[in-house]
Coordinates of C-alpha atoms and ligand atoms in Angstrom, one line a residue:
Chain A
M1 CA 0.0 0.0 0.0
L2 CA 1.5 3.3 -1.0
L3 CA -0.9 5.7 0.7
A4 CA -3.2 5.0 3.7
V5 CA -5.3 7.7 5.1
E6 CA -7.0 6.8 8.5
A7 CA -9.7 8.8 10.3
L8 CA -8.3 12.0 8.9
T9 CA -10.0 15.2 10.0
S10 CA -9.2 18.8 9.1
H11 CA -10.7 22.1 10.1
Y12 CA -10.8 25.7 8.8
G13 CA -11.2 27.5 12.1
R14 CA -14.5 26.1 13.6
I15 CA -15.6 24.6 10.3
Q16 CA -14.8 20.9 9.9
A17 CA -14.1 20.2 6.3
L18 CA -13.0 16.5 6.7
K19 CA -14.9 14.3 9.1
G20 CA -12.9 11.2 9.4
I21 CA -11.6 10.1 6.0
D22 CA -10.4 6.5 5.4
L23 CA -8.9 5.6 2.1
T24 CA -6.0 3.6 0.5
I25 CA -4.1 3.8 -2.7
D26 CA -1.9 1.0 -4.0
R27 CA 1.2 1.4 -6.0
G28 CA 0.4 1.9 -9.7
E29 CA -3.3 2.5 -9.1
L30 CA -5.4 5.3 -10.5
V31 CA -7.9 6.2 -7.9
A32 CA -10.6 8.8 -8.5
L33 CA -12.3 10.9 -5.9
V34 CA -15.6 12.5 -7.0
G35 CA -18.0 14.7 -5.1
A36 CA -20.0 17.9 -5.3
N37 CA -18.6 21.4 -5.0
G38 CA -17.7 22.0 -1.3
A39 CA -17.5 18.3 -0.4
G40 CA -13.9 18.7 0.8
K41 CA -12.0 17.2 -2.1
T42 CA -9.5 20.0 -2.3
T43 CA -9.1 20.0 1.4
L44 CA -8.2 16.3 1.4
L45 CA -5.5 16.8 -1.3
R46 CA -4.2 19.9 0.6
T47 CA -4.0 17.8 3.8
I48 CA -2.2 15.0 2.0
S49 CA 0.3 17.5 0.7
G50 CA 0.7 19.1 4.1
V51 CA -0.3 22.6 3.1
Q52 CA -3.4 22.2 5.3
P53 CA -2.9 20.8 8.8
A54 CA -4.7 17.6 9.9
S55 CA -6.6 18.1 13.1
G56 CA -6.8 14.3 13.7
G57 CA -6.1 10.9 12.1
K58 CA -3.1 9.7 10.3
I59 CA -1.5 9.8 6.8
M60 CA 0.8 6.9 6.0
F61 CA 3.0 7.1 2.9
D62 CA 5.2 4.3 1.9
D63 CA 5.0 3.0 5.5
H64 CA 6.0 6.3 7.0
N65 CA 3.7 8.4 9.2
I66 CA 3.9 11.7 7.4
T67 CA 0.9 13.4 9.2
A68 CA 3.2 16.0 10.8
N69 CA 5.8 16.4 8.0
P70 CA 6.1 19.8 6.4
P71 CA 5.1 20.0 2.7
D72 CA 8.6 20.2 1.3
S73 CA 9.5 16.9 3.0
R74 CA 6.5 15.2 1.5
V75 CA 7.5 16.4 -2.0
R76 CA 10.9 15.0 -1.5
M77 CA 9.3 11.7 -0.5
G78 CA 7.5 11.6 -3.8
I79 CA 4.1 13.3 -3.4
S80 CA 3.4 16.0 -6.0
Q81 CA 0.2 17.9 -6.4
V82 CA -1.3 19.7 -9.4
P83 CA -3.4 22.2 -7.5
E84 CA -6.9 23.4 -8.3
G85 CA -6.8 26.4 -10.5
R86 CA -3.3 25.5 -11.9
Q87 CA -1.4 28.0 -9.8
V88 CA 1.5 28.5 -12.2
F89 CA 4.1 31.1 -11.4
G90 CA 2.6 33.7 -13.7
P91 CA 5.4 36.2 -14.4
M92 CA 8.0 33.5 -14.7
S93 CA 8.8 31.7 -18.0
V94 CA 7.4 28.3 -18.8
E95 CA 10.8 26.9 -18.6
D96 CA 11.5 28.4 -15.2
N97 CA 8.2 27.0 -13.9
L98 CA 9.3 23.6 -15.1
R99 CA 12.8 23.9 -13.6
L100 CA 11.2 24.9 -10.3
G101 CA 9.2 21.7 -10.5
A102 CA 12.6 19.8 -10.0
F103 CA 13.4 22.0 -6.9
S104 CA 12.9 19.1 -4.5
R105 CA 15.5 17.1 -6.4
G106 CA 17.9 20.1 -6.3
G107 CA 17.4 20.3 -10.1
A108 CA 18.7 16.8 -10.7
G109 CA 17.3 15.2 -13.9
T110 CA 16.0 18.5 -15.2
A111 CA 17.2 18.1 -18.8
E112 CA 15.8 14.6 -19.2
M113 CA 12.4 15.4 -17.6
L114 CA 12.1 18.6 -19.6
E115 CA 12.4 16.5 -22.7
K116 CA 9.7 14.1 -21.5
C117 CA 7.3 17.0 -20.7
F118 CA 7.9 18.6 -24.0
A119 CA 7.3 15.3 -25.7
M120 CA 4.0 15.0 -23.9
F121 CA 2.9 18.6 -24.4
P122 CA 4.8 20.0 -27.4
V123 CA 3.1 23.4 -27.0
L124 CA 5.1 24.0 -23.9
E125 CA 8.4 23.7 -25.8
E126 CA 7.1 26.3 -28.3
R127 CA 6.3 28.6 -25.4
R128 CA 9.2 27.8 -23.2
K129 CA 10.5 31.5 -23.0
Q130 CA 7.0 33.0 -22.5
P131 CA 5.6 34.1 -19.1
A132 CA 3.4 31.3 -17.8
G133 CA 0.6 33.8 -17.2
T134 CA 0.2 34.5 -20.9
L135 CA -0.7 30.8 -21.7
S136 CA -4.3 29.8 -22.3
G137 CA -6.1 27.9 -19.5
G138 CA -5.5 24.5 -21.2
Q139 CA -1.8 25.3 -21.7
Q140 CA -1.5 26.4 -18.1
Q141 CA -3.0 23.1 -17.0
M142 CA -0.5 21.2 -19.1
L143 CA 2.3 23.3 -17.5
A144 CA 1.0 22.7 -14.0
M145 CA 0.9 18.9 -14.7
S146 CA 4.4 19.0 -16.2
R147 CA 5.7 21.0 -13.3
A148 CA 4.5 18.4 -10.9
L149 CA 6.1 15.6 -13.0
M150 CA 9.4 17.4 -13.0
A151 CA 9.8 16.1 -9.4
Q152 CA 9.5 12.6 -10.7
P153 CA 6.7 11.8 -8.2
V154 CA 5.7 8.4 -6.9
L155 CA 2.2 9.7 -6.2
L156 CA 0.6 12.3 -8.3
L157 CA -2.4 14.2 -6.9
L158 CA -4.5 16.0 -9.5
D159 CA -7.2 18.5 -8.4
E160 CA -9.8 19.0 -11.0
P161 CA -7.5 19.1 -14.0
S162 CA -10.4 19.5 -16.5
M163 CA -12.0 22.4 -14.7
G164 CA -12.9 25.2 -17.1
L165 CA -11.4 23.6 -20.2
A166 CA -12.9 23.1 -23.7
P167 CA -13.9 19.5 -24.4
I168 CA -11.0 18.9 -26.8
L169 CA -8.5 20.0 -24.1
V170 CA -10.2 17.8 -21.5
D171 CA -9.6 14.8 -23.8
E172 CA -6.0 15.8 -24.2
I173 CA -5.5 16.1 -20.4
F174 CA -7.2 12.8 -19.8
A175 CA -5.1 11.1 -22.5
A176 CA -2.0 12.4 -20.7
I177 CA -3.3 11.0 -17.4
A178 CA -3.9 7.6 -19.0
E179 CA -0.3 7.7 -20.4
L180 CA 1.1 8.5 -17.0
K181 CA -0.7 5.6 -15.4
A182 CA 0.6 3.3 -18.2
A183 CA 4.1 4.5 -17.3
G184 CA 3.5 3.3 -13.7
T185 CA 2.8 6.6 -11.8
T186 CA 0.3 6.2 -9.0
I187 CA -2.4 8.8 -9.4
F188 CA -5.1 10.2 -7.2
L189 CA -7.5 12.1 -9.4
V190 CA -10.1 14.5 -8.0
E191 CA -12.8 15.5 -10.4
Q192 CA -16.2 17.0 -10.6
N193 CA -16.3 15.4 -14.1
A194 CA -17.2 12.1 -12.5
F195 CA -17.9 10.2 -15.7
A196 CA -14.5 10.9 -17.2
A197 CA -12.7 10.3 -14.0
L198 CA -14.4 7.0 -13.1
S199 CA -14.1 5.8 -16.7
I200 CA -10.3 5.7 -16.5
A201 CA -10.0 4.9 -12.7
D202 CA -9.2 1.5 -11.2
R203 CA -11.2 2.4 -8.1
G204 CA -13.2 5.4 -7.0
Y205 CA -14.4 7.1 -3.8
V206 CA -17.4 9.4 -3.4
L207 CA -17.0 12.2 -1.0
E208 CA -20.0 14.0 0.6
T209 CA -19.6 16.9 3.1
G210 CA -16.3 15.7 4.4
K211 CA -17.2 11.9 4.5
I212 CA -16.5 9.0 2.2
V213 CA -20.0 7.6 1.4
L214 CA -19.1 5.1 -1.4
A215 CA -16.0 3.2 -2.4
D216 CA -15.8 0.7 -5.3
K217 CA -14.2 -0.2 -8.6
G218 CA -14.4 2.6 -11.2
E219 CA -16.7 0.7 -13.5
A220 CA -19.0 -0.4 -10.6
L221 CA -19.4 3.2 -9.5
L222 CA -20.2 4.2 -13.1
V223 CA -23.3 2.0 -13.0
N224 CA -24.2 2.7 -9.3
E225 CA -27.7 4.1 -9.1
K226 CA -26.8 6.7 -6.4
V227 CA -23.7 7.9 -8.3
K228 CA -25.7 8.0 -11.6
E229 CA -28.3 10.1 -10.0
A230 CA -26.1 12.5 -8.0
Y231 CA -23.0 12.9 -10.1
L232 CA -23.5 11.6 -13.7
G233 CA -26.8 13.4 -14.2
I234 CA -28.5 10.3 -15.6
Chain B
M1 CA 27.5 76.1 -13.0
L2 CA 28.4 72.7 -14.4
A3 CA 30.9 72.1 -11.6
E4 CA 28.2 72.9 -9.0
F5 CA 25.7 70.6 -10.8
L6 CA 28.2 67.8 -10.9
Q7 CA 29.0 68.2 -7.3
F8 CA 25.3 67.8 -6.3
L9 CA 25.0 64.9 -8.7
F10 CA 28.0 63.0 -7.2
S11 CA 26.7 63.4 -3.7
G12 CA 23.2 62.5 -4.8
I13 CA 24.3 59.3 -6.5
T14 CA 26.5 58.3 -3.5
V15 CA 23.7 58.6 -1.0
G16 CA 21.3 57.2 -3.5
A17 CA 23.3 54.0 -3.8
I18 CA 22.9 53.6 0.0
Y19 CA 19.2 54.2 -0.3
A20 CA 19.2 51.6 -3.1
L21 CA 20.7 49.0 -0.8
V22 CA 18.2 49.7 1.9
A23 CA 15.4 49.7 -0.7
L24 CA 16.5 46.2 -2.0
G25 CA 16.2 45.0 1.6
F26 CA 12.7 46.3 1.9
S27 CA 11.7 44.7 -1.4
I28 CA 13.2 41.3 -0.7
I29 CA 11.4 41.0 2.6
Y30 CA 8.2 42.4 1.1
N31 CA 8.3 39.8 -1.7
A32 CA 8.8 36.9 0.8
S33 CA 6.1 38.0 3.3
H34 CA 4.3 41.1 2.1
V35 CA 5.7 42.7 5.3
I36 CA 7.2 46.1 5.3
N37 CA 10.1 45.7 7.6
F38 CA 10.5 48.9 9.5
A39 CA 13.6 47.6 11.3
Q40 CA 15.4 47.7 7.9
G41 CA 17.1 51.0 9.0
E42 CA 18.4 49.4 12.2
F43 CA 20.3 46.9 10.1
V44 CA 22.0 49.9 8.5
M45 CA 22.8 51.4 11.9
I46 CA 24.1 48.0 13.2
G47 CA 26.4 47.7 10.2
G48 CA 28.0 51.1 11.0
M49 CA 28.0 50.9 14.8
A50 CA 29.2 47.3 15.0
T51 CA 32.1 48.1 12.6
V52 CA 33.1 51.1 14.8
F53 CA 33.1 49.1 18.0
M54 CA 34.8 46.0 16.5
M55 CA 37.6 48.3 15.3
A56 CA 37.7 50.0 18.8
G57 CA 38.1 46.4 20.1
G58 CA 41.2 46.0 18.0
L59 CA 40.0 44.3 14.8
P60 CA 41.3 45.6 11.5
L61 CA 38.7 47.3 9.3
P62 CA 38.0 44.3 6.9
A63 CA 37.5 41.9 9.8
A64 CA 35.4 44.4 11.7
M65 CA 33.2 44.8 8.6
L66 CA 32.7 41.1 8.2
V67 CA 31.8 40.7 11.9
A68 CA 29.4 43.7 11.6
V69 CA 27.6 42.1 8.7
A70 CA 27.4 38.8 10.5
I71 CA 25.9 40.6 13.6
A72 CA 23.3 42.3 11.4
V73 CA 22.4 39.0 9.7
C74 CA 21.9 37.4 13.1
A75 CA 19.6 40.3 14.1
G76 CA 17.7 39.8 10.9
L77 CA 17.4 36.0 11.4
A78 CA 16.3 36.6 15.0
L79 CA 13.7 39.1 13.9
E80 CA 12.3 36.4 11.6
R81 CA 12.7 33.5 14.0
F82 CA 11.3 35.1 17.2
A83 CA 9.0 37.8 16.0
V84 CA 7.6 37.7 12.4
G85 CA 7.8 33.9 11.8
Q86 CA 6.3 33.1 15.2
S87 CA 3.2 35.0 14.5
R88 CA 1.8 32.6 11.9
G89 CA -1.6 33.6 10.7
A90 CA -1.2 37.1 12.0
S91 CA -2.3 39.9 9.6
V92 CA 0.3 41.8 7.6
V93 CA -0.5 44.9 9.6
T94 CA 0.2 43.1 12.9
L95 CA 3.6 41.9 11.4
I96 CA 4.5 45.4 10.3
I97 CA 3.7 46.7 13.8
I98 CA 6.0 43.9 15.2
T99 CA 8.8 45.2 13.0
I100 CA 8.3 48.7 14.3
G101 CA 8.5 47.3 17.8
A102 CA 11.7 45.4 16.8
S103 CA 13.2 48.6 15.5
I104 CA 12.6 50.4 18.8
F105 CA 14.1 47.4 20.6
L106 CA 17.2 47.3 18.4
R107 CA 17.8 51.0 18.9
G108 CA 17.5 50.7 22.7
L109 CA 19.8 47.7 22.6
A110 CA 22.4 49.6 20.6
S111 CA 22.3 52.6 22.9
V112 CA 22.9 50.2 25.9
V113 CA 25.4 47.8 24.4
W114 CA 27.3 50.6 22.6
D115 CA 26.5 54.2 23.4
R116 CA 24.5 57.3 22.4
N117 CA 27.4 59.2 20.7
F118 CA 28.1 59.8 17.0
H119 CA 30.8 57.7 15.5
T120 CA 32.7 57.6 12.2
L121 CA 34.9 55.3 10.4
P122 CA 38.1 56.0 8.4
S123 CA 37.7 56.1 4.7
F124 CA 38.6 52.8 3.1
S125 CA 41.3 54.2 0.9
G126 CA 42.3 57.7 2.0
D127 CA 40.6 61.1 1.5
E128 CA 42.5 62.4 -1.5
P129 CA 39.7 63.8 -3.6
I130 CA 39.5 63.1 -7.3
R131 CA 38.8 66.2 -9.5
L132 CA 36.4 65.9 -12.3
A133 CA 35.3 69.0 -14.4
G134 CA 35.7 71.2 -11.4
A135 CA 33.8 69.0 -9.0
T136 CA 35.3 66.6 -6.5
L137 CA 34.6 63.0 -5.9
T138 CA 35.9 61.3 -2.8
P139 CA 37.4 57.8 -2.9
Q140 CA 34.8 56.7 -0.4
S141 CA 32.1 57.7 -2.9
L142 CA 33.7 55.4 -5.4
W143 CA 33.7 52.6 -2.8
V144 CA 30.0 53.2 -2.2
L145 CA 29.2 53.1 -6.0
G146 CA 31.5 50.1 -6.7
V147 CA 30.3 47.9 -3.9
T148 CA 26.7 48.8 -4.6
L149 CA 27.2 47.8 -8.3
V150 CA 28.8 44.5 -7.4
V151 CA 26.1 43.7 -4.9
A152 CA 23.4 44.6 -7.5
V153 CA 25.1 42.3 -10.1
L154 CA 25.4 39.5 -7.6
L155 CA 21.7 39.8 -6.6
F156 CA 20.7 39.9 -10.3
W157 CA 22.7 36.7 -10.9
F158 CA 21.3 35.0 -7.8
F159 CA 17.6 35.8 -8.7
T160 CA 17.8 35.0 -12.4
R161 CA 20.4 32.2 -12.6
T162 CA 20.2 30.1 -9.5
L163 CA 17.5 27.7 -8.6
M164 CA 17.4 29.0 -5.0
G165 CA 17.0 32.6 -6.3
K166 CA 14.2 31.5 -8.6
A167 CA 12.6 29.6 -5.7
M168 CA 12.5 32.9 -3.7
L169 CA 10.8 34.7 -6.6
A170 CA 8.4 31.8 -7.0
T171 CA 7.5 32.0 -3.3
A172 CA 6.8 35.7 -3.8
H173 CA 4.5 35.0 -6.8
N174 CA 2.6 32.0 -5.4
R175 CA 3.3 30.7 -2.0
L176 CA 1.0 27.7 -2.2
A177 CA 2.5 26.5 -5.5
A178 CA 6.0 27.1 -4.1
Q179 CA 5.2 24.8 -1.2
L180 CA 3.8 22.2 -3.6
V181 CA 7.0 22.0 -5.6
G182 CA 8.9 21.4 -2.4
I183 CA 10.2 24.8 -1.6
N184 CA 10.6 25.3 2.2
T185 CA 8.9 28.7 2.3
R186 CA 9.8 29.2 5.9
F187 CA 13.5 28.9 4.9
V188 CA 12.9 31.4 2.1
L189 CA 11.5 33.8 4.7
M190 CA 14.7 33.3 6.9
L191 CA 16.9 33.8 3.9
S192 CA 15.1 37.0 2.9
F193 CA 15.6 38.5 6.4
G194 CA 19.2 37.5 6.4
L195 CA 19.8 38.9 3.0
A196 CA 18.0 42.1 3.7
A197 CA 20.0 42.6 6.9
A198 CA 23.3 42.0 5.1
L199 CA 22.4 44.5 2.4
G200 CA 21.4 47.1 5.1
A201 CA 24.6 46.5 7.0
I202 CA 26.8 46.8 3.9
G203 CA 25.1 50.2 3.2
G204 CA 25.7 51.3 6.8
I205 CA 29.3 50.4 6.7
L206 CA 29.9 52.2 3.4
I207 CA 28.2 55.4 4.4
T208 CA 29.7 55.8 7.9
P209 CA 33.0 57.3 6.7
I210 CA 30.9 59.9 4.9
A211 CA 28.0 60.5 7.4
P212 CA 28.7 59.6 11.0
T213 CA 26.3 57.2 12.7
Y214 CA 24.7 56.8 16.1
F215 CA 22.1 54.5 17.6
E216 CA 19.2 56.3 15.9
G217 CA 21.1 56.8 12.7
G218 CA 19.1 54.1 10.9
V219 CA 15.7 55.8 11.3
M220 CA 16.1 58.4 8.5
L221 CA 18.1 56.0 6.2
G222 CA 15.4 53.4 6.7
L223 CA 12.7 55.9 5.7
K224 CA 14.6 57.1 2.7
G225 CA 15.2 53.6 1.6
F226 CA 11.5 52.9 2.0
S227 CA 10.7 56.0 -0.1
A228 CA 13.1 54.6 -2.7
A229 CA 11.4 51.2 -2.7
I230 CA 8.0 52.8 -3.1
V231 CA 9.2 55.2 -5.9
G232 CA 10.7 52.3 -7.8
G233 CA 7.8 49.9 -7.1
L234 CA 7.9 47.8 -3.9
G235 CA 9.2 44.3 -4.6
H236 CA 11.0 45.2 -7.8
G237 CA 14.8 44.9 -7.8
L238 CA 15.7 47.2 -10.5
G239 CA 13.0 49.6 -9.3
A240 CA 14.7 49.7 -5.9
I241 CA 18.0 50.7 -7.4
V242 CA 16.6 53.3 -9.7
G243 CA 14.3 54.5 -6.9
G244 CA 17.3 54.9 -4.6
L245 CA 19.2 56.9 -7.1
I246 CA 16.2 59.1 -7.9
V247 CA 15.6 59.9 -4.2
G248 CA 19.3 60.5 -3.6
I249 CA 19.7 62.8 -6.5
A250 CA 16.4 64.7 -5.9
E251 CA 17.5 65.2 -2.3
A252 CA 21.0 66.5 -3.3
M253 CA 19.6 68.8 -6.0
G254 CA 16.9 70.1 -3.7
A255 CA 19.3 70.7 -0.9
G256 CA 21.8 72.4 -3.3
Y257 CA 19.5 74.6 -5.4
I258 CA 16.5 75.1 -3.1
S259 CA 17.2 74.8 0.6
S260 CA 19.1 72.3 2.7
A261 CA 16.7 72.9 5.5
Y262 CA 14.1 70.8 3.7
K263 CA 16.5 68.1 2.5
D264 CA 14.6 65.3 4.2
A265 CA 11.3 66.5 2.9
F266 CA 12.2 65.9 -0.8
A267 CA 12.1 62.1 -0.5
F268 CA 8.6 62.3 1.0
V269 CA 7.4 64.7 -1.6
L270 CA 8.7 62.3 -4.3
I271 CA 6.7 59.4 -2.7
L272 CA 3.5 61.5 -2.8
L273 CA 4.1 62.5 -6.5
V274 CA 4.9 59.0 -7.6
L275 CA 2.0 57.5 -5.7
F276 CA -0.3 60.1 -7.1
F277 CA 0.7 59.6 -10.8
M278 CA 1.9 55.9 -10.7
P279 CA 0.3 54.2 -7.8
S280 CA 2.5 51.1 -8.1
G281 CA 5.8 52.8 -8.6
L282 CA 7.9 53.4 -11.7
F283 CA 8.6 49.7 -12.3
G284 CA 5.6 48.2 -10.4
V285 CA 3.7 47.3 -13.6
R286 CA 1.5 44.4 -12.7
G287 CA 2.6 41.1 -14.3
T288 CA 6.2 41.9 -14.8
E289 CA 8.9 39.9 -13.1
R290 CA 9.7 41.2 -9.6
V291 CA 12.9 40.7 -7.7
Ligands
LIG1 N1 -9.9 28.7 3.2 C1 -11.0 28.2 3.7 N2 -11.6 28.8 4.8 C2 -12.7 28.4 5.3 N3 -13.5 27.4 4.8 C3 -13.0 26.8 3.7 C4 -11.8 27.2 3.0 N4 -11.5 26.4 2.0 C5 -12.6 25.6 1.9 N5 -13.5 25.8 2.9 C6 -14.7 25.1 3.2 O1 -14.4 23.7 3.3 C7 -15.3 22.9 2.6 C8 -14.6 22.0 1.6 O2 -14.1 22.8 0.6 P1 -13.2 22.2 -0.5 O3 -12.2 21.3 0.1 O4 -12.6 23.4 -1.3 O5 -14.2 21.4 -1.4 P2 -14.2 20.9 -2.9 O6 -12.8 20.9 -3.3 O7 -14.7 19.5 -2.8 O8 -15.1 21.8 -3.7 C9 -16.3 23.8 2.0 O9 -17.5 23.9 2.9 C10 -15.6 25.1 2.0 O10 -16.5 26.2 2.1
LIG2 MG1 -12.0 21.8 -5.0

């Protein structure tokens, strides 16, 4: 087991956003997390990355208890996140954004990973000298994903990578995710686009107001009556 | 006529270079934390005073300068470690008030540990003035300009060519994303305070042979440096340098041609003018790269 989250809780002041989350992710798996807006998906990813403190429970990564580790130590251990809203370093060049992605490795392997990222998203190579803030939304998403990959993560956390993108770009992003999975990266994919996410996922969890309410194989959730009604609009 | 103008220009550029160093310190800390560090002037004072007292204690000038910079850096790190960094989640206004408190504390400490008198340092390489078109330039002015130039080039190299420098900029642009690529943003904050303190102390050491210092000597230099940072665009490296020179030159010209009684007022008039016509400073255009 690569990641094991046990009874995890997290608060924003008095508001409890996570109410005791249990979930596991095995090496090489693609696990999807779906849920409505405000369910706590982003909070869960933030807590796994360590940029949001846990108020209770435990996060085990690679058999280490990382619940109290600072975010930079978690990145060095192999947890990279593509945050909601992309969060690129807007005034810095595309290339600098990517180089900073390898910060946790002290820049090691930068040249080789740059090539891989440019092969996956050629538009980034064309725009490598341009400020990241001038890219389109889809290109920024590609950049945010590439930046996370520059760290050569063991576990990749993706927070709504398809949000706000045109359908053709959504397809491109999901194709890239499938490619990463095929290459062996373990992926935890958070999506409001439940159909697309569950279609490519090995397993899925459904989150409702800070609690996991369903857990099953991806294809099983796709035909689950409750999921169909609440998240697939069928 | 020309000689007189050149004379004012030289003195303006010299003092402007010091303001530039102080302004760079303001900008670096502002970028890392959005805090305006009102103890920045005290780093300048510590640089000058510590060098004076290290020399009085028997150290040769170069060693005394190094120790003085180290003392200022320790003060900067302590300010981050025990005051600003401890107050996690405090509002920026609270943090700024903390730095004002720290500045008062550092002045008090300096007056107790050292004294309340004015002190000066020998010029680094004599006082034989250099004549240029009827005006004179002191060797110490050349030291000020030369060292400031070297420091500016080193900073430029650090922020544009090294991964750590870029990480500091990245933290300024987007703290969350910086944390998510594995940058220790707390370390960046420490580094910023250390760097700003070193820059201030270097400025203080350079200027003491020209303008004697005392325990409150950092107050006015800090305010002028702050004006320079605002004029150039807070958080912008080149802006800090240009802002420093503008404030220095305006002050020297104002004092020379208008009245030296209002010398200190020119910097603040400049701030008001710039803020009125260009609210984010000369270089503070949104979306450009900031150092
Ligand atoms: N910074 C914050 N401060 C206070 N409450 C927050 C903050 N961020 C999120 N929340 C609250 O936490 C809950 C979960 O939010 P979030 O994790 O962003 O959900 P999701 O990503 O599933 O849309 C929501 O009720 C939201 O209002
Ligand atoms: Mg969210």
